[in-house]
Structure formats: C-alpha cells, structure tokens
Amino acid sequence: MNNRISEFEAKLGYEFNDKTLLERALTHSSFCAGKKDKASKNNERLEFLGDAFFDAIISEELYKRLPSVEEGTLTKMRAKIVCEHSLYECGRMLGIGDFMFMGKGEEKSGGRKRESILADATEAVIGALVLDGGYEVAKKFVLTTFGKLVNEALSGKLNTDYKSEIQEKIQGISHEHLSYIVTDEKGPDHDKRFFVDLLLGDRLIGQGEGKSKKEAERNAAKQALERGDSLVF
C-alpha cells in the first residue's frame, strides 16, 4: 500500500504530510464494504470537498482572466471545465485507476476505467490536497492539470455540447426523433447518479451516466458520437 501511495505522489509532484488522506482519496466505497465507519474510510467525503474547491478555483481563474465578461457567460464557460468528463480525463492522464483501492467485484466490472469512478477520485484528490497542503497547493495542481482546458475555454475551442452536435448530425440524415430516457437513479438525494439511454426512433444509440440528468444526457450523446457513423447513423 505504501508503495502505491508513493508512486502516485510522484505522479502528482507532491508529497503528503498525512499519507492517510491520499490513501482515503484513492479508496472506492466498494473496498470498504461491510467495514465499520465506512464513511470515514472511502473517498466520498473528500470528493464532496474537492468538488467545492475545484469549482472555486476555476471560478476564481475565470474571474481574474476575464474582467469584463458577464456572470452568465462565466457560468457557461465554467460548466464546460467543471464537469465529470474533464475530471475523468485528468484522472485517466494520471493513471489514477491503477492506484485505487476497490472491491474485487467493482474491479472485475471495469471500475478502474469507469468515467464516474475516476472523476470522483480526482475530486477526492483535490480535497485531500486542500486538507494536507492548503488552498494554494490544490490551486497549483488544478491550474497545472486543467490549464489546457481553461485556455481552450477562453479561446472558444472547448466544445462539450454533444447534444447539439448529434442533433445537427441527425437532422441532416434522418427524420427519426432523438429521445433521452432516464432509466435509473442511484444514491442518496445529496449524491444521486442518473442513467440515461439515447434513442434514435426505437434504436438505442448511446448510454450515459452523471451527477445530473443533463450530464447523463451529455454523456449518452458523447458515446453515440464516439461509436461512429456505421453504428449510430
């Protein structure tokens, strides 16, 4: 376990004073199944904290770099950066899935590569950095890791509107209707996850999950686009 923690610290470029914080950030709830005081041993509380600071850090950066931009535009720009997919891409780049502690069942089902798990763990790492090193340490990590996304958002090159993109593609080649169907909801009200099927007519062309219905729909549209013309259209 110590070797795994040390290897990930090297990836982060930061050595924790309290190693248990990073260990907890990398611990999925499935690893703690059946254990007492489960909430203090998995990464869900750190994820909650990291989510808030990730939002604040990106908000501060956009506020400083765009002094004459209206609140509404800043909010839309932030939403393109502060989302599950960008967190997942960061986690994937860090190889965070390889360092996580999770139950055998979750691992066998592909948990080390699942977008939601990697995104949540990345938020948890941000939360751990805040607690161990303070706001400036977490800010340095976020702006270094997500700097490219911030720059793309500022230049208008960051496009995550997959729903509009697939709608435009469909309109040009088919008269069938696109519909997003919520198939499941899991988790407590404060941490609910939504699961959505995207149908073209009566044909399933994409599936997605997310922390909101909109995010699940976006991910379903993204999956449909990534599958390619031969499958989708």
PDB file of N, CA and C in Angstrom, residues 8 12 20 22 34 42 56 69-70 94-95 104-105 118 123 147 158 161 170 176 197:
ATOM      1  N   PHE A   8       2.021   7.281  -6.577  1.00  0.00           N
ATOM      2  CA  PHE A   8       1.044   8.286  -7.004  1.00  0.00           C
ATOM      3  C   PHE A   8       1.477   9.684  -6.595  1.00  0.00           C
ATOM      4  N   LEU A  12       1.753  13.062  -8.896  1.00  0.00           N
ATOM      5  CA  LEU A  12       1.185  14.365  -8.538  1.00  0.00           C
ATOM      6  C   LEU A  12       2.249  15.446  -8.432  1.00  0.00           C
ATOM      7  N   THR A  20      -2.480   9.200   5.012  1.00  0.00           N
ATOM      8  CA  THR A  20      -3.810   8.601   5.081  1.00  0.00           C
ATOM      9  C   THR A  20      -4.836   9.393   4.279  1.00  0.00           C
ATOM     10  N   LEU A  22      -4.306  10.817   1.295  1.00  0.00           N
ATOM     11  CA  LEU A  22      -4.214  10.359  -0.097  1.00  0.00           C
ATOM     12  C   LEU A  22      -4.739   8.934  -0.221  1.00  0.00           C
ATOM     13  N   GLY A  34     -18.932  -3.510   4.179  1.00  0.00           N
ATOM     14  CA  GLY A  34     -19.022  -4.312   5.385  1.00  0.00           C
ATOM     15  C   GLY A  34     -18.179  -3.831   6.542  1.00  0.00           C
ATOM     16  N   ASN A  42     -13.694   5.678   2.964  1.00  0.00           N
ATOM     17  CA  ASN A  42     -13.686   5.792   1.494  1.00  0.00           C
ATOM     18  C   ASN A  42     -13.549   7.262   1.074  1.00  0.00           C
ATOM     19  N   ALA A  56     -14.477  26.425  -7.083  1.00  0.00           N
ATOM     20  CA  ALA A  56     -13.998  27.742  -6.635  1.00  0.00           C
ATOM     21  C   ALA A  56     -12.723  28.158  -7.354  1.00  0.00           C
ATOM     22  N   VAL A  69     -16.234  40.171 -18.607  1.00  0.00           N
ATOM     23  CA  VAL A  69     -17.219  39.200 -19.084  1.00  0.00           C
ATOM     24  C   VAL A  69     -18.359  39.056 -18.071  1.00  0.00           C
ATOM     25  N   GLU A  70     -19.592  38.976 -18.567  1.00  0.00           N
ATOM     26  CA  GLU A  70     -20.770  38.886 -17.699  1.00  0.00           C
ATOM     27  C   GLU A  70     -20.835  37.560 -16.951  1.00  0.00           C
ATOM     28  N   LEU A  94      -3.483  10.804 -15.237  1.00  0.00           N
ATOM     29  CA  LEU A  94      -2.663  10.482 -14.068  1.00  0.00           C
ATOM     30  C   LEU A  94      -2.577   8.979 -13.814  1.00  0.00           C
ATOM     31  N   GLY A  95      -3.403   8.199 -14.527  1.00  0.00           N
ATOM     32  CA  GLY A  95      -3.444   6.764 -14.293  1.00  0.00           C
ATOM     33  C   GLY A  95      -4.033   6.425 -12.938  1.00  0.00           C
ATOM     34  N   LYS A 104     -13.154  -6.386  -5.277  1.00  0.00           N
ATOM     35  CA  LYS A 104     -12.875  -7.267  -6.418  1.00  0.00           C
ATOM     36  C   LYS A 104     -14.007  -7.248  -7.437  1.00  0.00           C
ATOM     37  N   GLY A 105     -15.241  -7.177  -6.942  1.00  0.00           N
ATOM     38  CA  GLY A 105     -16.376  -7.141  -7.859  1.00  0.00           C
ATOM     39  C   GLY A 105     -16.380  -5.896  -8.725  1.00  0.00           C
ATOM     40  N   LEU A 118     -13.327   7.411 -11.822  1.00  0.00           N
ATOM     41  CA  LEU A 118     -12.087   8.178 -11.980  1.00  0.00           C
ATOM     42  C   LEU A 118     -12.324   9.661 -11.720  1.00  0.00           C
ATOM     43  N   GLU A 123     -11.617  14.328  -7.910  1.00  0.00           N
ATOM     44  CA  GLU A 123     -12.140  15.336  -6.984  1.00  0.00           C
ATOM     45  C   GLU A 123     -11.666  15.066  -5.562  1.00  0.00           C
ATOM     46  N   GLY A 147      -5.041  23.353 -16.992  1.00  0.00           N
ATOM     47  CA  GLY A 147      -4.664  24.583 -17.684  1.00  0.00           C
ATOM     48  C   GLY A 147      -5.031  24.585 -19.152  1.00  0.00           C
ATOM     49  N   LEU A 158     -13.152  24.979 -26.712  1.00  0.00           N
ATOM     50  CA  LEU A 158     -13.613  23.858 -25.899  1.00  0.00           C
ATOM     51  C   LEU A 158     -15.095  23.628 -26.172  1.00  0.00           C
ATOM     52  N   ASP A 161     -20.674  20.476 -26.136  1.00  0.00           N
ATOM     53  CA  ASP A 161     -22.116  20.446 -26.367  1.00  0.00           C
ATOM     54  C   ASP A 161     -22.446  19.293 -27.306  1.00  0.00           C
ATOM     55  N   ILE A 170     -28.020  14.295 -36.942  1.00  0.00           N
ATOM     56  CA  ILE A 170     -29.228  13.525 -37.206  1.00  0.00           C
ATOM     57  C   ILE A 170     -30.158  14.259 -38.168  1.00  0.00           C
ATOM     58  N   GLU A 176     -35.982  10.475 -38.042  1.00  0.00           N
ATOM     59  CA  GLU A 176     -36.340   9.855 -36.760  1.00  0.00           C
ATOM     60  C   GLU A 176     -36.034  10.805 -35.606  1.00  0.00           C
ATOM     61  N   ASP A 197     -30.611   6.505 -21.422  1.00  0.00           N
ATOM     62  CA  ASP A 197     -30.482   5.899 -22.744  1.00  0.00           C
ATOM     63  C   ASP A 197     -30.835   6.941 -23.792  1.00  0.00           C
TER      64      ASP A 197
END
